[in-house]
C-alpha cells in the first residue's frame, strides 16, 4: 500500500527546516568520539584556565571534590558467602579486620604514591579533581620494591594520554586509547613526560604503550571518567558546557568591579587660562596628590628641561589635577555598585549549577538568604549528584586499586586467600569491600538526628546506616569502642555519664512562617 509523503518536517515541529525559529538551527550527525576528536584539547586548556583564574569555576570544582571525596573513602573488606570460601562467619570477620589493618597501613603511608607525595586519601582527591578539570584522569599501577607490598599508584592528567606523535586518530586508536572491536580498552599510550614541560616546550614527546589489563584481568590503567554516550573513550571537562557563559560572566564582573573602583575615585580637575598658574597648580598635592614634573635625560645621559605629563592622568581617591589651556574634563559618576548586579549574576550561577547537578547555594556556600526548608532542599538535591558521583568514583578508582593491592598482598604472602589466583569466582568473593565516605552535612543536627532516631525506633532504619549518616562511622566499631570505654570506667570506679533511652517523638513544624532566615 502506498502512502502519501508530506513535506519534510510536518510530523514533528522540532524537525522542521522551514520555520523561522529553526531555519538556522543546524545539527550535524557525529559519533561520540568524533565530537571530541578535534575539540577536546582546547576544552581542556580553557577549563584549566577557568579553574585557575575564575572564582565560580574554582568554587564549583572544589565543592564537588569536597562533597564527593572529602577526607577520602575508607576501605572496609567484606567477605561475601564465606561458606563458599571454606570459612565460618567469625573467621571471615577476623580475616576482614586483618586485611583492613594491612590496607590502612599501606593507604596511610605516602609510599602508596609513586611520587611519594600523597596518601591514598590525597590520591583520591587529586584523581577526582583532575578528572573534573580535564575530563578524565588516570591511575597507573607501578611497583617499587622499597614500598610496602610493592604497589604504588601514579596519577596522570588527561593530557598525558595521547597518540604517538604523528599518528592520526582512527576508530582503533583515539586520543591515546586503543580499543578492540567491542569497544573495550586494549591499551593506553602515555607520554614519557608531560608535554610542554620546562626542558622541552613541545608536544612532540615519546609515548609508551601500556596494556589495559594484566593476566588476571585486573586493570593496569585505572581510568576515571564519566561518559554521556556509548562508545565514548574520553571524558569531557565538567565546565565544558559552561565555558562560554562563565567567561562572559567573568568579563562582566571585571567591568562592574572596575566601574565601582572608578566610582570610588572622585577626582577634581582644575582648568586655568594662565600657563604659569597651571604650572603652580600642578604641584598641588591635594587629598590624593597631584601631578609631579617628570625629569628626563637624552640618549647621552644629559638632563633635558622637565615637562609635565599632563594628559596621562590616573584615577585615585581625592586626586586634584591641573590641565593645560583649552582642556576641560568633567567628573565621572558611574553610579556603582549596580543594584541589579547580584540578582543578575545569581541567575547565571543558578543555571550553571543546575547544569552540573548542584545548587549554586551549595557551590558558593551561600545560605544566608534562604529559610531552613529552602536550604535543606538545595542541600538534598545536590547530595543526590554527589552520591552518584561518589559511587562512580569508587567503582572507577577505589575498588580497582583495592583489588590490585589485595592481589599483590596475597602474592607476597601477607594475606592468605586460598583460590585467589585459580578461581575467578573466589577472587571476586575475596575482593568484596564496602567503602565508607564522610558523613553528610547536617543542616540542623538536633532536628535531623531526632528524625533518624524516630526511624530507628520504628524499625525503618538500622543503626549501622544511622551511624554512617550522622558521623560516617560503623556501628560495630562504635559498639566495640563503647564497650572498651565502659570497662575502663568500671575499672576506675566512674559512674555512667548517661543512659541511652528512647525519647518522646516530637513534631517538627515545616511552616515557613514559623522559621527564621538562616543568618
Short mmCIF file of C-alpha atoms in Angstrom, two decimals, residues 255-488:
data_model
loop_
_atom_site.label_atom_id
_atom_site.label_comp_id
_atom_site.label_asym_id
_atom_site.label_seq_id
_atom_site.Cartn_x
_atom_site.Cartn_y
_atom_site.Cartn_z
CA UNK A 255 33.79 45.53 34.19
CA UNK A 256 31.43 46.04 37.14
CA UNK A 257 34.33 45.89 39.57
CA UNK A 258 36.33 48.44 37.59
CA UNK A 259 33.28 50.71 37.37
CA UNK A 260 32.91 50.51 41.16
CA UNK A 261 36.60 51.35 41.61
CA UNK A 262 36.28 54.36 39.29
CA UNK A 263 33.13 55.45 41.12
CA UNK A 264 35.06 55.44 44.40
CA UNK A 265 37.78 57.68 42.92
CA UNK A 266 36.20 61.15 42.80
CA UNK A 267 38.89 63.21 41.04
CA UNK A 268 38.78 67.04 40.95
CA UNK A 269 40.11 68.65 37.74
CA UNK A 270 41.26 72.32 37.72
CA UNK A 271 41.33 74.33 34.46
CA UNK A 272 43.36 77.56 34.09
CA UNK A 273 43.92 80.07 31.29
CA UNK A 274 47.26 81.09 32.77
CA UNK A 275 50.09 78.68 31.96
CA UNK A 276 52.14 79.85 34.94
CA UNK A 277 49.18 79.41 37.26
CA UNK A 278 48.58 75.96 35.79
CA UNK A 279 52.23 75.10 36.49
CA UNK A 280 51.79 76.20 40.08
CA UNK A 281 48.61 74.17 40.47
CA UNK A 282 50.28 71.08 39.04
CA UNK A 283 52.43 70.88 42.13
CA UNK A 284 49.48 70.78 44.50
CA UNK A 285 49.21 67.57 46.44
CA UNK A 286 45.58 67.89 47.50
CA UNK A 287 43.99 64.96 49.24
CA UNK A 288 45.28 62.40 46.82
CA UNK A 289 48.33 64.16 45.40
CA UNK A 290 48.82 65.99 42.15
CA UNK A 291 50.96 65.61 39.03
CA UNK A 292 54.69 66.00 39.57
CA UNK A 293 57.14 67.12 36.91
CA UNK A 294 58.88 64.35 35.05
CA UNK A 295 62.67 64.69 34.82
CA UNK A 296 64.13 63.28 31.58
CA UNK A 297 67.57 62.66 30.07
CA UNK A 298 68.69 62.43 26.46
CA UNK A 299 70.48 59.49 24.82
CA UNK A 300 73.83 60.74 26.20
CA UNK A 301 72.58 60.93 29.78
CA UNK A 302 72.28 64.73 29.85
CA UNK A 303 69.32 66.28 31.65
CA UNK A 304 66.74 67.97 29.47
CA UNK A 305 64.14 70.50 30.63
CA UNK A 306 61.46 68.86 32.71
CA UNK A 307 57.95 68.82 31.38
CA UNK A 308 54.69 67.77 32.89
CA UNK A 309 52.95 64.67 31.58
CA UNK A 310 49.61 66.45 31.72
CA UNK A 311 47.47 64.15 29.62
CA UNK A 312 48.35 60.90 31.38
CA UNK A 313 46.05 61.26 34.38
CA UNK A 314 45.49 58.36 36.73
CA UNK A 315 42.37 57.95 38.82
CA UNK A 316 42.91 57.90 42.57
CA UNK A 317 40.85 58.88 45.59
CA UNK A 318 40.77 62.63 46.17
CA UNK A 319 43.17 63.43 43.34
CA UNK A 320 43.43 67.09 42.14
CA UNK A 321 44.95 67.69 38.71
CA UNK A 322 45.63 70.76 36.57
CA UNK A 323 45.21 70.78 32.82
CA UNK A 324 46.84 73.00 30.18
CA UNK A 325 44.86 75.63 28.29
CA UNK A 326 41.96 74.59 26.09
CA UNK A 327 41.46 71.34 28.01
CA UNK A 328 38.46 70.58 30.14
CA UNK A 329 37.27 67.46 31.98
CA UNK A 330 34.13 66.55 33.87
CA UNK A 331 33.75 64.43 36.98
CA UNK A 332 32.84 60.81 36.31
CA UNK A 333 29.94 59.25 38.18
CA UNK A 334 29.33 55.65 37.00
CA UNK A 335 26.63 55.13 39.66
CA UNK A 336 28.16 51.97 41.03
CA UNK A 337 27.77 49.49 42.66
CA UNK A 338 24.97 48.36 40.34
CA UNK A 339 21.86 47.44 42.33
CA UNK A 340 20.94 44.83 39.70
CA UNK A 341 24.33 43.12 39.83
CA UNK A 342 23.57 40.49 42.48
CA UNK A 343 20.24 39.17 41.11
CA UNK A 344 21.71 39.02 37.61
CA UNK A 345 24.85 37.04 38.48
CA UNK A 346 22.89 34.79 40.84
CA UNK A 347 20.58 33.81 37.98
CA UNK A 348 23.65 32.85 35.92
CA UNK A 349 25.13 30.94 38.86
CA UNK A 350 21.82 29.12 39.34
CA UNK A 351 21.73 27.97 35.71
CA UNK A 352 25.39 26.91 35.80
CA UNK A 353 24.88 24.94 38.99
CA UNK A 354 21.77 23.21 37.65
CA UNK A 355 23.69 22.15 34.54
CA UNK A 356 26.16 20.25 36.73
CA UNK A 357 23.57 18.86 39.16
CA UNK A 358 24.38 21.02 42.18
CA UNK A 359 22.62 24.09 43.52
CA UNK A 360 24.57 27.32 43.48
CA UNK A 361 23.90 27.81 47.20
CA UNK A 362 25.99 24.71 47.91
CA UNK A 363 28.69 25.70 45.42
CA UNK A 364 29.04 29.25 46.79
CA UNK A 365 28.26 28.30 50.42
CA UNK A 366 25.53 30.95 50.25
CA UNK A 367 22.90 30.03 52.85
CA UNK A 368 22.18 33.39 54.48
CA UNK A 369 19.30 34.47 52.23
CA UNK A 370 17.07 31.40 52.49
CA UNK A 371 14.96 29.73 55.15
CA UNK A 372 15.58 26.25 56.52
CA UNK A 373 13.32 24.38 54.09
CA UNK A 374 14.79 26.08 51.01
CA UNK A 375 18.37 25.45 52.07
CA UNK A 376 17.62 21.85 53.02
CA UNK A 377 16.02 21.23 49.62
CA UNK A 378 19.10 22.67 47.90
CA UNK A 379 21.44 20.52 50.01
CA UNK A 380 19.42 17.33 49.46
CA UNK A 381 19.17 17.85 45.70
CA UNK A 382 22.91 18.44 45.47
CA UNK A 383 23.55 15.39 47.65
CA UNK A 384 21.89 13.18 45.01
CA UNK A 385 24.51 14.27 42.49
CA UNK A 386 27.36 13.91 44.96
CA UNK A 387 26.25 10.40 45.96
CA UNK A 388 26.05 9.29 42.34
CA UNK A 389 29.46 10.74 41.54
CA UNK A 390 30.92 9.07 44.64
CA UNK A 391 29.62 5.66 43.60
CA UNK A 392 31.09 6.16 40.12
CA UNK A 393 34.43 7.24 41.57
CA UNK A 394 34.58 4.26 43.94
CA UNK A 395 33.84 1.93 41.02
CA UNK A 396 36.41 3.63 38.74
CA UNK A 397 39.24 4.31 41.20
CA UNK A 398 38.98 2.97 44.76
CA UNK A 399 37.78 -0.59 44.17
CA UNK A 400 40.22 -1.40 41.31
CA UNK A 401 43.12 -0.16 43.42
CA UNK A 402 41.98 -2.27 46.39
CA UNK A 403 41.76 -5.35 44.17
CA UNK A 404 45.20 -4.61 42.77
CA UNK A 405 46.62 -4.18 46.28
CA UNK A 406 44.94 -7.36 47.56
CA UNK A 407 46.38 -9.41 44.69
CA UNK A 408 49.83 -8.06 45.50
CA UNK A 409 49.38 -8.73 49.24
CA UNK A 410 48.36 -12.33 48.53
CA UNK A 411 51.26 -12.71 46.12
CA UNK A 412 53.87 -11.62 48.68
CA UNK A 413 52.31 -13.80 51.36
CA UNK A 414 50.99 -11.11 53.71
CA UNK A 415 47.37 -12.27 53.32
CA UNK A 416 46.02 -15.79 52.91
CA UNK A 417 43.27 -16.16 50.32
CA UNK A 418 43.03 -19.76 49.02
CA UNK A 419 41.97 -19.99 45.39
CA UNK A 420 42.53 -16.28 44.75
CA UNK A 421 44.58 -16.79 41.57
CA UNK A 422 42.93 -20.04 40.46
CA UNK A 423 39.21 -19.34 40.56
CA UNK A 424 37.71 -16.05 39.27
CA UNK A 425 34.60 -16.60 41.41
CA UNK A 426 36.62 -16.99 44.60
CA UNK A 427 38.73 -13.97 43.66
CA UNK A 428 35.56 -11.89 43.30
CA UNK A 429 34.39 -13.07 46.74
CA UNK A 430 37.73 -12.27 48.37
CA UNK A 431 37.67 -8.79 46.81
CA UNK A 432 34.34 -7.85 48.36
CA UNK A 433 34.58 -4.46 50.02
CA UNK A 434 32.41 -1.63 51.36
CA UNK A 435 33.57 1.95 51.07
CA UNK A 436 32.73 4.43 53.81
CA UNK A 437 32.63 8.14 52.99
CA UNK A 438 32.32 11.24 55.13
CA UNK A 439 29.03 11.80 56.89
CA UNK A 440 26.56 14.03 55.10
CA UNK A 441 26.29 17.62 56.23
CA UNK A 442 23.52 18.04 58.82
CA UNK A 443 21.95 21.45 58.39
CA UNK A 444 20.14 21.23 61.73
CA UNK A 445 21.82 18.44 63.76
CA UNK A 446 19.20 18.37 66.53
CA UNK A 447 16.23 18.18 64.21
CA UNK A 448 17.78 15.71 61.76
CA UNK A 449 19.24 13.45 64.45
CA UNK A 450 15.82 13.27 66.08
CA UNK A 451 14.30 12.27 62.74
CA UNK A 452 16.89 9.50 62.35
CA UNK A 453 16.19 8.27 65.89
CA UNK A 454 12.47 8.12 65.16
CA UNK A 455 13.18 5.95 62.09
CA UNK A 456 15.30 3.60 64.22
CA UNK A 457 12.60 3.36 66.88
CA UNK A 458 10.03 2.49 64.21
CA UNK A 459 12.48 -0.07 62.71
CA UNK A 460 12.65 1.80 59.41
CA UNK A 461 16.45 2.12 59.60
CA UNK A 462 19.27 0.04 61.06
CA UNK A 463 21.85 1.53 63.40
CA UNK A 464 24.75 0.92 61.03
CA UNK A 465 23.09 3.12 58.39
CA UNK A 466 22.29 5.72 61.04
CA UNK A 467 25.93 5.86 62.18
CA UNK A 468 27.07 6.36 58.60
CA UNK A 469 24.58 9.22 58.15
CA UNK A 470 25.43 11.01 61.39
CA UNK A 471 29.21 10.71 61.64
CA UNK A 472 30.40 8.44 58.85
CA UNK A 473 31.19 5.65 61.33
CA UNK A 474 30.27 1.98 61.65
CA UNK A 475 28.03 0.60 64.33
CA UNK A 476 30.21 -2.42 65.18
CA UNK A 477 33.28 -0.24 65.55
CA UNK A 478 31.37 2.22 67.73
CA UNK A 479 29.97 -0.53 69.98
CA UNK A 480 33.45 -2.03 70.40
CA UNK A 481 34.76 1.36 71.46
CA UNK A 482 31.81 1.96 73.80
CA UNK A 483 32.38 -1.43 75.44
CA UNK A 484 36.04 -0.59 75.91
CA UNK A 485 35.14 2.77 77.48
CA UNK A 486 32.56 1.08 79.73
CA UNK A 487 35.13 -1.38 81.07
CA UNK A 488 37.59 1.46 81.55
#
